Coordinates of C-alpha atoms in Angstrom, one line a residue:
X87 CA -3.1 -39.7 34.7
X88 CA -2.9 -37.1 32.0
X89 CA -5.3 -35.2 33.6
X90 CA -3.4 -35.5 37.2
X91 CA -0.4 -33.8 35.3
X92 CA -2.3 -31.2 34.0
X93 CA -3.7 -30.4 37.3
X94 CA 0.0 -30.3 39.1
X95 CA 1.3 -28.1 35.7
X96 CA -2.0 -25.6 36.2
X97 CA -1.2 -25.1 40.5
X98 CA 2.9 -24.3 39.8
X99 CA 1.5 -22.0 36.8
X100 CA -0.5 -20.3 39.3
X101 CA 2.3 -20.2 42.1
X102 CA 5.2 -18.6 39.7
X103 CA 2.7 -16.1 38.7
X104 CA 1.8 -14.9 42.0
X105 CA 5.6 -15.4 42.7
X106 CA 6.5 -13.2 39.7
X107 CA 3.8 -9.9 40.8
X108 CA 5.0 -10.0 44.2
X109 CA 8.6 -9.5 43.1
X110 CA 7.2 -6.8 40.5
X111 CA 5.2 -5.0 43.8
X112 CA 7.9 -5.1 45.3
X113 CA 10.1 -3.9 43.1
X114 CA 8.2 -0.8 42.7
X115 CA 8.7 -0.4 46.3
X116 CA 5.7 -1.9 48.5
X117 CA 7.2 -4.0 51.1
X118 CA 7.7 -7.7 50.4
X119 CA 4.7 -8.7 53.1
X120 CA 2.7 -5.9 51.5
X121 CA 3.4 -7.3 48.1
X122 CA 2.9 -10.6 49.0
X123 CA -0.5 -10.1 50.4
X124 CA -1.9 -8.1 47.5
X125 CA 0.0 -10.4 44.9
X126 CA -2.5 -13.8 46.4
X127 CA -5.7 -11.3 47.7
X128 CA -5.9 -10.1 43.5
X129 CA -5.1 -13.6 42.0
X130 CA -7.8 -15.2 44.6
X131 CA -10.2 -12.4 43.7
X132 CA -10.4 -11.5 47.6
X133 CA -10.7 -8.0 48.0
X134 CA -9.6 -6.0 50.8
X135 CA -10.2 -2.2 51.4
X136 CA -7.0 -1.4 53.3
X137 CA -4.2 1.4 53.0
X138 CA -1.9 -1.2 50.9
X139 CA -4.6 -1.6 48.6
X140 CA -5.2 2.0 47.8
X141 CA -1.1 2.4 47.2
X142 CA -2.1 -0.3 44.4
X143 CA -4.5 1.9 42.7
X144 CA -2.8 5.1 43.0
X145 CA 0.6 3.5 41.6
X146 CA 0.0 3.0 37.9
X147 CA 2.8 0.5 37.9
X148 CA 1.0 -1.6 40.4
X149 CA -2.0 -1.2 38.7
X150 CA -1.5 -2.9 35.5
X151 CA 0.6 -5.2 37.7
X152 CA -2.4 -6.1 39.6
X153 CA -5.2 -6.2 36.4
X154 CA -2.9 -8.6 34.7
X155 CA -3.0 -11.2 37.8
X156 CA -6.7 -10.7 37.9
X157 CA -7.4 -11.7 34.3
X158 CA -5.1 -14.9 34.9
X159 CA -6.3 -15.7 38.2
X160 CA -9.8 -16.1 36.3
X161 CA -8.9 -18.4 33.6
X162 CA -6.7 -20.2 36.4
X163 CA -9.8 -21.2 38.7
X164 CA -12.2 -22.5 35.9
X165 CA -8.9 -24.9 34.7
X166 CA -8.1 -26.0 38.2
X167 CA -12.1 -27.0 38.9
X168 CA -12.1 -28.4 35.8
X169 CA -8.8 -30.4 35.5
X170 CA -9.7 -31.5 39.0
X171 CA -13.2 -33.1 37.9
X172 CA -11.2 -35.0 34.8
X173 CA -8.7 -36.2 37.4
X174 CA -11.1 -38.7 38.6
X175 CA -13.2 -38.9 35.8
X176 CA -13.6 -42.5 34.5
X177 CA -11.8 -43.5 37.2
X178 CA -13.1 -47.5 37.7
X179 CA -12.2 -48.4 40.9
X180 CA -11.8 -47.5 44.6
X181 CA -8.1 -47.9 44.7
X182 CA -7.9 -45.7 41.4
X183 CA -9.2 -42.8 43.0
X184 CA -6.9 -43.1 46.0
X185 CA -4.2 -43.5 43.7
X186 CA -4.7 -40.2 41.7
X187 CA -5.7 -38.7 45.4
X188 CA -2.3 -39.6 47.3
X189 CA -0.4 -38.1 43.4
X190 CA -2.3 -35.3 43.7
X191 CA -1.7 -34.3 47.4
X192 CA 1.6 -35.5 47.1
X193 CA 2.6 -32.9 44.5
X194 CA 1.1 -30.2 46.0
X195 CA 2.7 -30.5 49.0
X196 CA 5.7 -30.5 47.2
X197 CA 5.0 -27.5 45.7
X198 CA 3.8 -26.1 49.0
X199 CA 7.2 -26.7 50.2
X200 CA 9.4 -25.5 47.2
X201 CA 7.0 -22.2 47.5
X202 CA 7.9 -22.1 51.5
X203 CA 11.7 -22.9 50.7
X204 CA 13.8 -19.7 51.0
X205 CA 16.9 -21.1 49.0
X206 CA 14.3 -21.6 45.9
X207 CA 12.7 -18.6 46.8
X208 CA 16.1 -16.5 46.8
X209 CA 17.0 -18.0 43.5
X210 CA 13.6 -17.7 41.6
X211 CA 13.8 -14.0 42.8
X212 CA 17.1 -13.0 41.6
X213 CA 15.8 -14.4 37.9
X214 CA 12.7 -13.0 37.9
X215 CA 14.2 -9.5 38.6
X216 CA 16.6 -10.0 36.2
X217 CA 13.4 -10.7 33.4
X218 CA 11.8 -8.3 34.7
X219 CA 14.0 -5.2 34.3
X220 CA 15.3 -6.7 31.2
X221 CA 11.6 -7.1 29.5
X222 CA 10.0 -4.3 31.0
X223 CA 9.3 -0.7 31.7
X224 CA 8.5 -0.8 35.1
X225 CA 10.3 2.1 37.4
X226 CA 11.5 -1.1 39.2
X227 CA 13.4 0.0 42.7
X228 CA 12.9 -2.0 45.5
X229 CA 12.9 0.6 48.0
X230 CA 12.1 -1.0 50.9
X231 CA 15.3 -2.9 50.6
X232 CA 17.7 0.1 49.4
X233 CA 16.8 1.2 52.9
X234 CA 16.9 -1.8 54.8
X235 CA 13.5 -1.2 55.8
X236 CA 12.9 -5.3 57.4
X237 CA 15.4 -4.5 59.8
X238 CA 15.4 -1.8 62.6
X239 CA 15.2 0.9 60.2
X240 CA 12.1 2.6 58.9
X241 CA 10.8 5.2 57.6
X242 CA 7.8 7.3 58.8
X243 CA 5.7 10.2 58.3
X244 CA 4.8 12.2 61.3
X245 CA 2.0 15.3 61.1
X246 CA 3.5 18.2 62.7
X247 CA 1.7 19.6 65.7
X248 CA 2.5 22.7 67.8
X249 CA 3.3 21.7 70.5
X250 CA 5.8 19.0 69.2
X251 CA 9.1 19.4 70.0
X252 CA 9.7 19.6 66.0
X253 CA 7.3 22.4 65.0
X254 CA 8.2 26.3 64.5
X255 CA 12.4 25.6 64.6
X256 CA 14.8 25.5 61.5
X257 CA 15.8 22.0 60.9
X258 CA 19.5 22.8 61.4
X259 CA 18.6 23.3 65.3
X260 CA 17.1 20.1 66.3
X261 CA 20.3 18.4 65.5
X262 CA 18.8 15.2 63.5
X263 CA 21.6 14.0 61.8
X264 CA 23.1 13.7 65.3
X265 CA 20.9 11.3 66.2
X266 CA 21.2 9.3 63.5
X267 CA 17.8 10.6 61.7
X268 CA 17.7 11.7 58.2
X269 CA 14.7 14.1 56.9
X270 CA 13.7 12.7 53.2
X271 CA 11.0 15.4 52.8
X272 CA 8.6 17.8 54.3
X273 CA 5.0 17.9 52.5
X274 CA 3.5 21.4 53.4
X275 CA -0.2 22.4 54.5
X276 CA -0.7 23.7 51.0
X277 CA 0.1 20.3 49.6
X278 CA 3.8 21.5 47.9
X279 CA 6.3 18.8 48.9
X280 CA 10.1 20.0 49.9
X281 CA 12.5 17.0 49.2
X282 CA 15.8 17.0 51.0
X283 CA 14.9 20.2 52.8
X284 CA 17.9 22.3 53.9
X285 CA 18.8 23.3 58.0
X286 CA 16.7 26.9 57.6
X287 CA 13.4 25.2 56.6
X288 CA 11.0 25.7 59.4
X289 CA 7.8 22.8 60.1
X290 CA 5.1 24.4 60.9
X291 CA 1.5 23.0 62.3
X292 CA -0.1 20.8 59.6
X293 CA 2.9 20.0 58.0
X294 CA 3.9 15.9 57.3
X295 CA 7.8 15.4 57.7
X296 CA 9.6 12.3 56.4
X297 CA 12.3 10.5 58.5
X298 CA 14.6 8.0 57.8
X299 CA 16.4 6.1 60.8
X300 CA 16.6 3.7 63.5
X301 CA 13.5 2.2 65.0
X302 CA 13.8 3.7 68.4
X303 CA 15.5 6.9 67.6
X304 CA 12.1 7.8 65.3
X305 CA 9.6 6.4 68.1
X306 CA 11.0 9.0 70.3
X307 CA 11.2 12.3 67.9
X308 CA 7.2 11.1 67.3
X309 CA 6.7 11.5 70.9
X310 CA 9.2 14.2 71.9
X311 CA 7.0 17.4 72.9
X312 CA 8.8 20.8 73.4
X313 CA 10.4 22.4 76.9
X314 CA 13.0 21.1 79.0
X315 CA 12.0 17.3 78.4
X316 CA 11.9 17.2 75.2
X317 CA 15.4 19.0 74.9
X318 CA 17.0 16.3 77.8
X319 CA 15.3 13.3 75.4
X320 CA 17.6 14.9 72.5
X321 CA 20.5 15.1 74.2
X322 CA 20.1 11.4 75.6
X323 CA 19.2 10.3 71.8
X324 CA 22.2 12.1 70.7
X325 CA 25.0 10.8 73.3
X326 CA 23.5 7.2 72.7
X327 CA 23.9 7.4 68.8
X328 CA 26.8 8.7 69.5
X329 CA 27.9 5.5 71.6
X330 CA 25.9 3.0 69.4
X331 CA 27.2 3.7 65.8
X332 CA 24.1 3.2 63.3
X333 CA 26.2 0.4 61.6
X334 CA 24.7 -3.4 61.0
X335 CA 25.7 -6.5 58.9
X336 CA 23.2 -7.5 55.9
X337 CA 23.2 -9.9 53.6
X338 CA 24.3 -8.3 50.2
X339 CA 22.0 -8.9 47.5
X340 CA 23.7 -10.2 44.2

């Protein structure tokens, strides 16, 4: 039974630590699905070439983050195979074995659903930020909820084209703000970025803008081309901001 208990002790091991690098993921500002995904795809040893991925290598934070996970995640398989075989090692009889079997399924599932419990899952995040910031030097901000970014705002980058409705006007003419769209940054052809741009900085073709704002309002500027329809679209995006103030109830996080 010894062995059983070690086996139980080993999986909960293994779920607080992916637990405790998806909070660090996403406290360093990858999105908590994001975070969750490449917290389980390093400990598994799964690899996946994908955009998220790379924003894990690029980010030194994340990297380390990421390395340490791996090395634990190895020394977590080998005990879990071989705390597994012990379980039912010397095991004499047939209702033995079913005995340990029904402990052993019966703990994980409680595990599975303390893992799947949001209450626990609140809790265990608010201490393991609390470590984390306390014990660490990661540039821990969780951006993603700063900005409210699971709800219907985002943020997006759009590449500037010439015929958008965007390109070759000062900022301070196409009214954003108006529609209830902030511009975070402007990353030029040349590669120099322009954070917080003022109202006379002009986009030009190949240039990446930043936006921060509502869902639909951002969908629209993406498509908005310029003439007469793209000038009617902002006005329409304007007089319904105006009429639908950008204002939502959230749960505050303590």
């Amino acid at each position: 039974m010894a062995a059983v208990i070690s086996l139980v002790v080993i999986v909960t091991l293994g779920l607080l630590v992916t637990r405790v690098a998806t909070v660090a993921l996403t406290m360093t500002g990858m999105s908590l699905a994001h975070a969750r995904f490449q917290a389980r795809s390093a400990f598994t040893g799964t690899g996946f070439t994908t955009s998220e991925a790379e924003a894990v290598v690029s980010h030194p934070a994340r990297r380390r983050i990421v390395m340490a996970l791996m090395l634990v995640s190895g020394a977590g398989a080998v005990s879990v195979l071989g705390t597994l075989i012990l379980s039912f090692a010397g095991v004499d009889s047939t209702g033995g074995g079913l005995q340990r079997a029904a402990v052993i399924v019966g703990s994980l599932a409680a595990l599975l659903w303390l893992a799947r419990n949001q209450y626990v899952d609140r809790a265990l995040r608010r201490v393991i930020e609390r470590v984390l910031r306390r014990f660490t030097d990661l540039d821990v901000r969780d951006y993603a909820a700063l900005l409210h970014l699971r709800g219907r705002w985002r943020v997006v980058q759009i590449p500037v084209e010439d015929d958008d409705w965007i390109a070759s006007r000062p900022l301070g003419r196409l009214r954003l703000p108006e529609e209830g769209v902030a511009v975070l940054g402007v990353e030029r052809d040349d590669g120099t970025w322009v954070g917080a741009p003022g109202d006379d900085l002009r986009l030009r073709s190949g240039d990446v803008v930043v936006l921060y704002g509502r869902q639909a309002m951002l969908d629209d500027i993406t498509d908005r081309l310029h003439g007469d329809e793209g000038e009617q679209a902002s006005e329409r995006s304007r007089a319904w901001h105006a009429a639908t103030p950008p204002v939502e109830v959230v749960e505050r996080r303590r």
